[in-house]
Every structure is written in C-alpha cells, then in structure tokens.
Coordinates of C-alpha atoms in Angstrom, one line a residue:
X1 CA 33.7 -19.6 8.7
X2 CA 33.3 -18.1 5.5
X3 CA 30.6 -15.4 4.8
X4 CA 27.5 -15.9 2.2
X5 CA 28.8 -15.5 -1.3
X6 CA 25.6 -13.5 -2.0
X7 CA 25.8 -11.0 0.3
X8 CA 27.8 -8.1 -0.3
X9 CA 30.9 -7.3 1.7
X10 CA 30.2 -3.7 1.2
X11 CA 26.9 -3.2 3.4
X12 CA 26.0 -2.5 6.9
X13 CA 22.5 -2.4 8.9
X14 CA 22.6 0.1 11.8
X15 CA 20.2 -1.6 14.4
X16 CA 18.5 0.5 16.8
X17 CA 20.8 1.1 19.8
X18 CA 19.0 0.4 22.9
X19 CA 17.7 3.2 25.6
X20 CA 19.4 2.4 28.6
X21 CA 18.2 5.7 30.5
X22 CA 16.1 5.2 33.6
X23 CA 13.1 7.2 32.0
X24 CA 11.5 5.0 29.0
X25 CA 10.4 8.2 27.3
X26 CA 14.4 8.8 26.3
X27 CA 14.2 6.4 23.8
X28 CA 13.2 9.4 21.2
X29 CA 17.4 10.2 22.0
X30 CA 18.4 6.6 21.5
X31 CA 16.2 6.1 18.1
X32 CA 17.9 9.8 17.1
X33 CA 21.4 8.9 17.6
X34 CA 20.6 5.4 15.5
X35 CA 19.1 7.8 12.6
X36 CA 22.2 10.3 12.4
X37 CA 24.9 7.4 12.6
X38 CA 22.4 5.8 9.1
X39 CA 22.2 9.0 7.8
X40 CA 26.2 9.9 8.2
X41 CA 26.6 6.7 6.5
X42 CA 24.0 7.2 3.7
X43 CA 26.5 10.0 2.3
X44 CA 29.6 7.3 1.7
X45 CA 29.6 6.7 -2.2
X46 CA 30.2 2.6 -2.0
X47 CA 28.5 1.6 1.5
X48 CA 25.0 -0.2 1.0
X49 CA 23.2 1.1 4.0
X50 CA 20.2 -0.3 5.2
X51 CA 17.5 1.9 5.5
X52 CA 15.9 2.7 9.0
X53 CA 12.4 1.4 8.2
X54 CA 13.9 -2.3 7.8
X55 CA 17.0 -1.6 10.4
X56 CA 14.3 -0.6 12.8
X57 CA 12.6 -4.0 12.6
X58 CA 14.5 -5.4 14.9
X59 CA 13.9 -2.9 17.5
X60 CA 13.5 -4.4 21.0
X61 CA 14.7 -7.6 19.9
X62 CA 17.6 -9.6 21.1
X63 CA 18.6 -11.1 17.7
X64 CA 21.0 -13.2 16.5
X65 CA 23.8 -11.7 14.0
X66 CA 23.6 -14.4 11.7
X67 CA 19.7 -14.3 10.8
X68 CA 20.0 -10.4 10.9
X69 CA 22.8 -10.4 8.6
X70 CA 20.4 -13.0 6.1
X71 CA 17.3 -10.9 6.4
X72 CA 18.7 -8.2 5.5
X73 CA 21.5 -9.2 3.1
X74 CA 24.3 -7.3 5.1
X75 CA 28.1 -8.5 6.2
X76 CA 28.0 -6.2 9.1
X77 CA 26.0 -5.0 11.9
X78 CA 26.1 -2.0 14.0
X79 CA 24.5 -2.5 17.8
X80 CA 24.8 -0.2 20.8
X81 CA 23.4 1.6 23.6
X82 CA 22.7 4.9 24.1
X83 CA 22.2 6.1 28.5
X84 CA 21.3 10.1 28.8
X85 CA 21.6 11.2 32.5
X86 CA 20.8 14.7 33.1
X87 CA 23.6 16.6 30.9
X88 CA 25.9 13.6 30.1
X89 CA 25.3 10.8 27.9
X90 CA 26.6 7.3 27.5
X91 CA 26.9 5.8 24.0
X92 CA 28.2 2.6 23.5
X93 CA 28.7 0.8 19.8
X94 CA 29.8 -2.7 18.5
X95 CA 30.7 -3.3 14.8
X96 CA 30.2 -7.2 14.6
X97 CA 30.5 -9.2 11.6
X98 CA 27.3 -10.6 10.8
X99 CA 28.0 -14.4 9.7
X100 CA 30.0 -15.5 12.7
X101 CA 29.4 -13.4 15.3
X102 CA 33.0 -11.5 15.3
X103 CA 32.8 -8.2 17.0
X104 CA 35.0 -5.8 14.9
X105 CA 35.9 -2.9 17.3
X106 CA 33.9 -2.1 20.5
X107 CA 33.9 1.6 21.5
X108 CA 32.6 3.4 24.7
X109 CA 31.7 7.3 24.8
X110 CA 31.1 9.4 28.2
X111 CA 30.3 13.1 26.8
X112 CA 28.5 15.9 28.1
X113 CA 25.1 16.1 26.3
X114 CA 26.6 19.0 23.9
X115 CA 29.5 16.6 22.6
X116 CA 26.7 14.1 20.9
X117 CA 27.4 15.4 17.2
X118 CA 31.2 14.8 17.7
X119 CA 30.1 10.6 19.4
X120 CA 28.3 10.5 16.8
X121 CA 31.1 11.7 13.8
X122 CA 33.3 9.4 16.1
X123 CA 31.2 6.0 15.3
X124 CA 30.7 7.1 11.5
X125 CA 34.1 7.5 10.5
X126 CA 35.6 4.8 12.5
X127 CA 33.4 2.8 10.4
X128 CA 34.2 4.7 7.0
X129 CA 37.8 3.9 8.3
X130 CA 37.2 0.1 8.8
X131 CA 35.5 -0.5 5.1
X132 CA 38.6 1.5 3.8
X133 CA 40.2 -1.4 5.0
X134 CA 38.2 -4.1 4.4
X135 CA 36.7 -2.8 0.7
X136 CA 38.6 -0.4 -0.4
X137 CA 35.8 2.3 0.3
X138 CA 37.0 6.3 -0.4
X139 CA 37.8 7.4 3.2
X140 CA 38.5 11.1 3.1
X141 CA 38.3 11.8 7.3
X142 CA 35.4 13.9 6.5
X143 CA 33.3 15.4 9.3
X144 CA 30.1 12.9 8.4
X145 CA 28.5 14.6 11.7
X146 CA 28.5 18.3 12.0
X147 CA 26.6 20.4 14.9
X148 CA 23.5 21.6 13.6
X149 CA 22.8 23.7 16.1
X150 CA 24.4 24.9 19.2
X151 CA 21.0 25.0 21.2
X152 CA 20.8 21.4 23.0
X153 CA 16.7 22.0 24.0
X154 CA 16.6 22.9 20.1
X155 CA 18.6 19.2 19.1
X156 CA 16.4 16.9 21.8
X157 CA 12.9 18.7 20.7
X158 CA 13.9 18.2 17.1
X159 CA 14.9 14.7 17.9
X160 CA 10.9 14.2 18.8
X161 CA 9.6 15.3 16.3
X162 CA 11.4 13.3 14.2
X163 CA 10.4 10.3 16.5
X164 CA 7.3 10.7 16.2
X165 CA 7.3 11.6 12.3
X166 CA 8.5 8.2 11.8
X167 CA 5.0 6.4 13.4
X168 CA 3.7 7.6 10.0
X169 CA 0.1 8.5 11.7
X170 CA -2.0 11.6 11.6
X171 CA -1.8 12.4 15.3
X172 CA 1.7 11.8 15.8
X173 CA 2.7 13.7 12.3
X174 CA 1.0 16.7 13.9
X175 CA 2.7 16.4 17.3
X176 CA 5.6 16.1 15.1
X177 CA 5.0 19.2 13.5
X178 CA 4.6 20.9 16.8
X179 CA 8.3 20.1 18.2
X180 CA 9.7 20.9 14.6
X181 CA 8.1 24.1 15.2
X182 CA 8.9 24.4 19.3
X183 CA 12.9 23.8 18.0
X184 CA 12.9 26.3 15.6
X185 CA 11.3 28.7 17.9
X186 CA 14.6 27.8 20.0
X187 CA 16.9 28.1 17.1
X188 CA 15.7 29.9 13.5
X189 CA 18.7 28.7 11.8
X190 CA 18.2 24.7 12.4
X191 CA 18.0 23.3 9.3
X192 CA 17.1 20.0 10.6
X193 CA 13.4 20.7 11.9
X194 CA 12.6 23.0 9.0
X195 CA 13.9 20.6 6.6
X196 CA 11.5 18.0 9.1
X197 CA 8.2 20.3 8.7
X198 CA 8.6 20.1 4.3
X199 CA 8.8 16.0 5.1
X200 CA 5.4 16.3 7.5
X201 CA 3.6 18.5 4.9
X202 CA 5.2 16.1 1.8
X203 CA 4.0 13.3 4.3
X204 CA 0.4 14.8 4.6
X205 CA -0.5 15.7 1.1
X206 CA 0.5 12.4 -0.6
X207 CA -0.8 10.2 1.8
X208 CA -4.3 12.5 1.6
X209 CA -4.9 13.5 5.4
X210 CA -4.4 17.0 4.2
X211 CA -5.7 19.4 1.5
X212 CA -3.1 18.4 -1.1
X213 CA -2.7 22.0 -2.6
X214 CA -2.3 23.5 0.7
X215 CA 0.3 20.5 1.9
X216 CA 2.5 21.2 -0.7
X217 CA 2.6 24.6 -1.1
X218 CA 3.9 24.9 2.7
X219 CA 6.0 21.6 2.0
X220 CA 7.7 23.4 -0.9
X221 CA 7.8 26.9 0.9
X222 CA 9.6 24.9 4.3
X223 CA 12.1 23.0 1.7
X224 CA 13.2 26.1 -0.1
X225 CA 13.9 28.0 3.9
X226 CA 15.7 25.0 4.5
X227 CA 18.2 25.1 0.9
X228 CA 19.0 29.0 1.7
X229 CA 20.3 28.0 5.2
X230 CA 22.1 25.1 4.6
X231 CA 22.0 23.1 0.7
X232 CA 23.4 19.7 2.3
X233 CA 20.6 18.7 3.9
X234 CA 19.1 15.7 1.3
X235 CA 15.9 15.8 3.1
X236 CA 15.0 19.3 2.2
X237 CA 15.7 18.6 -1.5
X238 CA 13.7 15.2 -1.8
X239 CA 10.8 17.2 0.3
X240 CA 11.5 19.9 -2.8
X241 CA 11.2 17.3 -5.5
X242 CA 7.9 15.3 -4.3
X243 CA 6.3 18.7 -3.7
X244 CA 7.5 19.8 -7.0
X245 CA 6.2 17.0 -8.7
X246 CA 2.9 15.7 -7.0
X247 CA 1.8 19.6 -6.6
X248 CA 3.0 21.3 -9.9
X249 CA 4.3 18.3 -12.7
X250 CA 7.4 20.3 -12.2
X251 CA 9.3 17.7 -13.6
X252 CA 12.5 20.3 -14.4
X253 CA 12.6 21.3 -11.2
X254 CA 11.5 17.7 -9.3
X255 CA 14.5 16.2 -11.7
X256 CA 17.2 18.6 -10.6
X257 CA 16.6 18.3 -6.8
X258 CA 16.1 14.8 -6.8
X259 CA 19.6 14.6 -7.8
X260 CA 21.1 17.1 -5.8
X261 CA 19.4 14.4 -3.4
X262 CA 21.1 11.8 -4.7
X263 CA 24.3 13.7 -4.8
X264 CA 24.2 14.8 -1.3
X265 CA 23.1 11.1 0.7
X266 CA 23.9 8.6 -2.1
X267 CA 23.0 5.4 0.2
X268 CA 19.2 6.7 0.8
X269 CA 16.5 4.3 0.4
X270 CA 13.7 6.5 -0.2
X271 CA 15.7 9.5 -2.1
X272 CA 16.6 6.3 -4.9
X273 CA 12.7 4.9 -4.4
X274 CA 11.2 8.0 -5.1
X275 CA 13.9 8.9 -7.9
X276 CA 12.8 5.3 -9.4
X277 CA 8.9 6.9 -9.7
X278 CA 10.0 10.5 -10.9
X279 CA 12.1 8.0 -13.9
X280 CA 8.9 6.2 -14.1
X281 CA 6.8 8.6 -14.5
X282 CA 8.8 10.5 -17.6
X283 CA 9.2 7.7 -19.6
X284 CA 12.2 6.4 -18.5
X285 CA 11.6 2.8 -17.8
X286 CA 15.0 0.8 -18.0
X287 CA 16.5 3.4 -15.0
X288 CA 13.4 3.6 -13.1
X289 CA 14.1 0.0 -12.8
X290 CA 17.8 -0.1 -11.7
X291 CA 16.8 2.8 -9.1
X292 CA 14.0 0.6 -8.0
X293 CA 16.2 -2.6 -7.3
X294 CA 18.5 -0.7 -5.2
X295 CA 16.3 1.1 -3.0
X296 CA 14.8 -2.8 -2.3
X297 CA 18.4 -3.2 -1.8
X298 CA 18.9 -0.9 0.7
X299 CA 15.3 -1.2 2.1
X300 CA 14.2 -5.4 1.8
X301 CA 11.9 -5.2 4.1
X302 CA 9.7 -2.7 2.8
X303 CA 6.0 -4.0 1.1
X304 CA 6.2 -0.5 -1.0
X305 CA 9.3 -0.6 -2.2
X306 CA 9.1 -4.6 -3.0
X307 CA 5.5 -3.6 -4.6
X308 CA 6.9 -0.8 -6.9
X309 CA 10.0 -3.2 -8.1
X310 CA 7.4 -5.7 -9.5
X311 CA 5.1 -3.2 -10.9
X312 CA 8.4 -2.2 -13.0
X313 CA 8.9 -5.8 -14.0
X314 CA 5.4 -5.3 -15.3
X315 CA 5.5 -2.2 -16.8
X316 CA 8.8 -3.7 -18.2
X317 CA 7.2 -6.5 -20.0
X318 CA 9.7 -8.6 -17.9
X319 CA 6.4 -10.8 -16.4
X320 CA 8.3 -13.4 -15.2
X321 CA 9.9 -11.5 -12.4
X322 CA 7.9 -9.5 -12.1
X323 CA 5.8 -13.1 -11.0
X324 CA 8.8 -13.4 -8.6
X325 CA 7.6 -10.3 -7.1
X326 CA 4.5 -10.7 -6.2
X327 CA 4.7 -14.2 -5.1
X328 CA 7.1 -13.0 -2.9
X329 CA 4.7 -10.3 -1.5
X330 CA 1.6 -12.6 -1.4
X331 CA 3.5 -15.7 0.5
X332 CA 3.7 -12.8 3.7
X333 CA 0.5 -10.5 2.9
X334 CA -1.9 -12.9 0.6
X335 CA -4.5 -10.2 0.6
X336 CA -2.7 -7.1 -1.1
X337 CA -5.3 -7.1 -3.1
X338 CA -3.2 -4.6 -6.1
X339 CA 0.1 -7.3 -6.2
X340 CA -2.8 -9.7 -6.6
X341 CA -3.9 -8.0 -9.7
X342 CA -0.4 -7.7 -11.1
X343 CA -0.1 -11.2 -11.0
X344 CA -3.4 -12.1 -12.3
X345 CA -1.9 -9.5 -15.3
X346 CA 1.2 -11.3 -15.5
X347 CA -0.4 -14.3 -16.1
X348 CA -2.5 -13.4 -18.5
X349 CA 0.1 -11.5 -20.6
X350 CA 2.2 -15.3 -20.4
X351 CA -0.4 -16.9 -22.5
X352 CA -1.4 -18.9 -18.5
X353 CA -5.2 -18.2 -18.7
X354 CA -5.5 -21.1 -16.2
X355 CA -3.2 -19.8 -13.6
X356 CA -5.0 -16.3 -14.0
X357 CA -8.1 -18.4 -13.0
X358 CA -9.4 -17.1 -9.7
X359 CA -7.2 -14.5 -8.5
X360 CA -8.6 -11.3 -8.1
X361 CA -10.2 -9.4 -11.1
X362 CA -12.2 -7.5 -9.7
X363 CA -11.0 -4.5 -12.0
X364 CA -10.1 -6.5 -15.0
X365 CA -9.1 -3.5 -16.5
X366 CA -5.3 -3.3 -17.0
X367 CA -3.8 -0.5 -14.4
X368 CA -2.2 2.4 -16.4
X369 CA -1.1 4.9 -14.0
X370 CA 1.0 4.1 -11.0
X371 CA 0.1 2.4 -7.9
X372 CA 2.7 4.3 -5.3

C-alpha cells in the first residue's frame, strides 16, 4: 500500500504516550516524557515535527494510524506508554508507519527513575537513526537528551509545572509557577524550570492576566538567568525575544534571539510562529509568510496559527487564499468573529460586493495592526 503522495516522508507526530501507573495523578510524567522525546526531535535540521498542541489532541484516544497520519499530514507516528513505580519506570515506544499500520521498531525500557534522560535519548536517536535511513536525514549520534539535573524531586516537580503550564489558564499558570520555583529551590542550576518561569511570565503579560510591564520585566530577567547557565535551551531565548519585543520594541535584540531560537530547536512550531510576527511586524512580509506556513505545518491544528497564516495572505494582497483560510477556519468555528472580518475584507478587495453582503462588519474599518 503506497503512502499519500502529499504527505511528506520526512515528518513524525509524537502522540501522547499513555500513563499506565496505578495513581492517575502520574500522568504529569507520562505527558513530560512525550514533551522531551518532541522537543529532542525539534532540534534535527530536516524532521517536520508536529507540535505538542496538535500531537496532544489525540490524547486519551485510541486512534487509528491512518486518520492520524491524515490529520496531521505525517508518514509516521510515535505511540507508547510510560508506567513509574516507586523508583523505576517502564517506558515502552512504537514507531508505526502511519498509512498502513506497519510498526517500524518496538522498544521496551526498565530503568531506575534516574536513567529517564538516557530512555529518553534512547527513543530520539533511534529515530534520528531510522530517518537516516529512510530520508537521508544528518544523523550525527548526538546526545539529543542530556540530564538537566541530577536532583530527581527537582526533574518530577519541574515536570508539573510544565503540566500544568500547558492548560494555558490563570490558576494552573500560577501553580505552575510555584513548582518551577519548588524545583529550583531543589536545584539552582536547572535550567529547565527557570527557563519555564520566563514562559509563565511571557505567558501572563501577552495574554493580559498580569501587569504587562511587570510580566515582562521578570520574564526577561528569568530568560537572561537561564542563557548564563545553559545558552541551548530554545525556550529561554524565545521567552527573551517576545519579552524583548512586546515589552521594549527591542526589535535588535528580539531579532537576534529569535534566531538563536531558531538555531537551537529548528522543528519548533511556536519559535517559527512567533518568528513569522517579529518578520511581520518589521516590514518583512514575503518571510513572515513562509515562517507562517510552516509553523501551520508543524502545528495544523492550531486556530492561531491557521488565523495568523490567512491574515498574511491578506496583508499579502494574496486574497484568494487568504479566502482559503478563513473558509477553512469558519467551516469548524463559524463565529470567529475576526477571520469573519478578513473575509468580508477579502471580498471586498476582489471587486465581490455581493459575497461581502452580510458577514460581519461590524468594524468596517480595515484592521491595521495585528490580530495575534
């Protein structure tokens, strides 16, 4: 059975490996080991990696390769299971070819808790290893996982706040915040949860549940700890560059650590998403645009990043698909009311008056700045 011509050969979607531990509230350790194993993988020049927010979709789902592999426009999948008993830890993985079903390698892990960097280095290079073959991708037997800390109360207290950074609310962005800082506390040199703590304030300030002077200012101090520790971390330098920009217009300095971003986790969704509205934002119209389309590319299940691709089209003058957009975005969420706008816009600027004809003008104003 031959794969879908469209989709490329190249990519992978990580799916969130399942917490088979008798207590429920270990599935912060599953979600964590899913994250590092897309993260490692985010740092391969030539792999398209789906990004967590659309990998993690799936979550609690028993799903069928074949539609996951469509959805997501990937030739591979990653599944597994992760069971933590008391100091040891289980972690099984499956690499399975997304159109038929194949199951590429299976592997099965029994480590003491302290070994879960090196199963988790394991998994990423075997499959750095495997698109060597199958692609040609680099494969240099780099360590893609290194231990970030030698403190295992530090690495699981870390792990939830980053679990519940990722609900995206108020409340569970400041219990994030406290484990960041309860890990720390354990470990002073983690990168990992300082780097976490820029994210939270970044996090807080954009989305306006915090004073955005005072969110930034401790997102940029927690970002610049992080560097002096340890510069390979691509969080910290995104969390410098969004602070850098949205705080100060430092575009000099929001331009050069976006890139060090890039340089550092080359397969990241959001690092090329927010790189897109930094090139947007100085002018630069035909890149923004190319960033844009792959971090849809890497994240096709995102509304924002889908959103932000056809406000480019617009901003392009390429109406047409930018039309293709927001149809796209209205057939699944017909009441966003701003891609309902762009398209009344994008009719209007065709010359189609009467397709323009009742959608929503409420601002008929054309929008200027950017909608992020």
């Amino acid at each position: 059975m031959e794969m879908n011509k469209g989709i490329p050969e190249d990519s992978i979607a990580v799916l969130p490996f399942r917490n088979m531990s008798s207590d429920v509230e270990n599935e912060y350790f599953s979600d964590g080991v899913t994250e590092e194993i897309i993260n490692a993988l985010t740092s391969l020049e030539g792999l398209n990696v789906i990004a967590r927010s659309s990998a993690f979709t799936f979550k609690g789902q028993v799903a069928d390769p074949k539609e996951v592999g469509s959805r997501l426009n990937v030739a591979y999948i990653l599944e597994g299971s992760v069971r933590k008993y008391g100091n040891k830890v289980r972690v099984t993985a499956q690499l399975i070819k997304a159109w038929d079903g194949f199951n590429v390698f299976s592997e099965v892990y029994d480590e003491e808790l302290k070994d879960i960097f090196q199963v988790q280095d394991h998994i990423s290079n075997k499959i750095a290893l495997k698109f060597k073959e199958i692609v040609g991708l680099p494969a240099k037997g780099q360590k893609l996982v290194s231990a970030s800390t030698e403190n295992m109360e530090a690495y699981e207290l870390y792990l939830k706040g980053r679990y519940n950074f990722s609900k995206g609310s108020l409340e569970a962005t400041k219990t994030a915040i406290c484990y960041f800082e309860a890990a720390i506390h354990k470990d002073q040199d983690f990168v990992l949860p300082i780097a976490g703590l820029a994210a939270c304030y970044t996090f807080l300030g954009g989305s306006g549940m915090m004073e955005v002077d005072l969110a930034f200012d401790k997102a940029k101090d927690y970002a610049r700890q992080a560097i002096r520790i340890d510069d390979r971390v691509a969080e910290s330098h995104l969390a410098l560059a969004k602070s850098a920009f949205w705080c100060d217009w430092d575009f000099e300095l929001a331009g050069t650590a976006i890139k060090r971003a890039i340089q550092l986790a080359p397969g990241t969704s959001g690092i090329h998403g927010f790189n897109s509205t930094y090139l947007m934002v100085t002018g630069n119209l035909e890149d923004a645009l190319i960033e844009a389309q792959l971090a849809t590319k890497l994240d096709p299940l995102s509304l924002s990043s889908k959103f932000h691709l056809g406000e480019l089209f617009y901003r392009s003058e390429r109406y047409v698909e930018a039309l293709e957009i927001f149809d796209a975005i209205l057939t699944d969420h017909p009441f966003f009311k701003q891609a309902n706008l762009f398209k009344a816009w994008c009719h209007l600027l065709l010359g189609e008056v009467g397709s323009a004809t009742g959608l929503s003008l409420i601002h008929i104003s054309e929008p200027t700045r950017p909608i992020l």
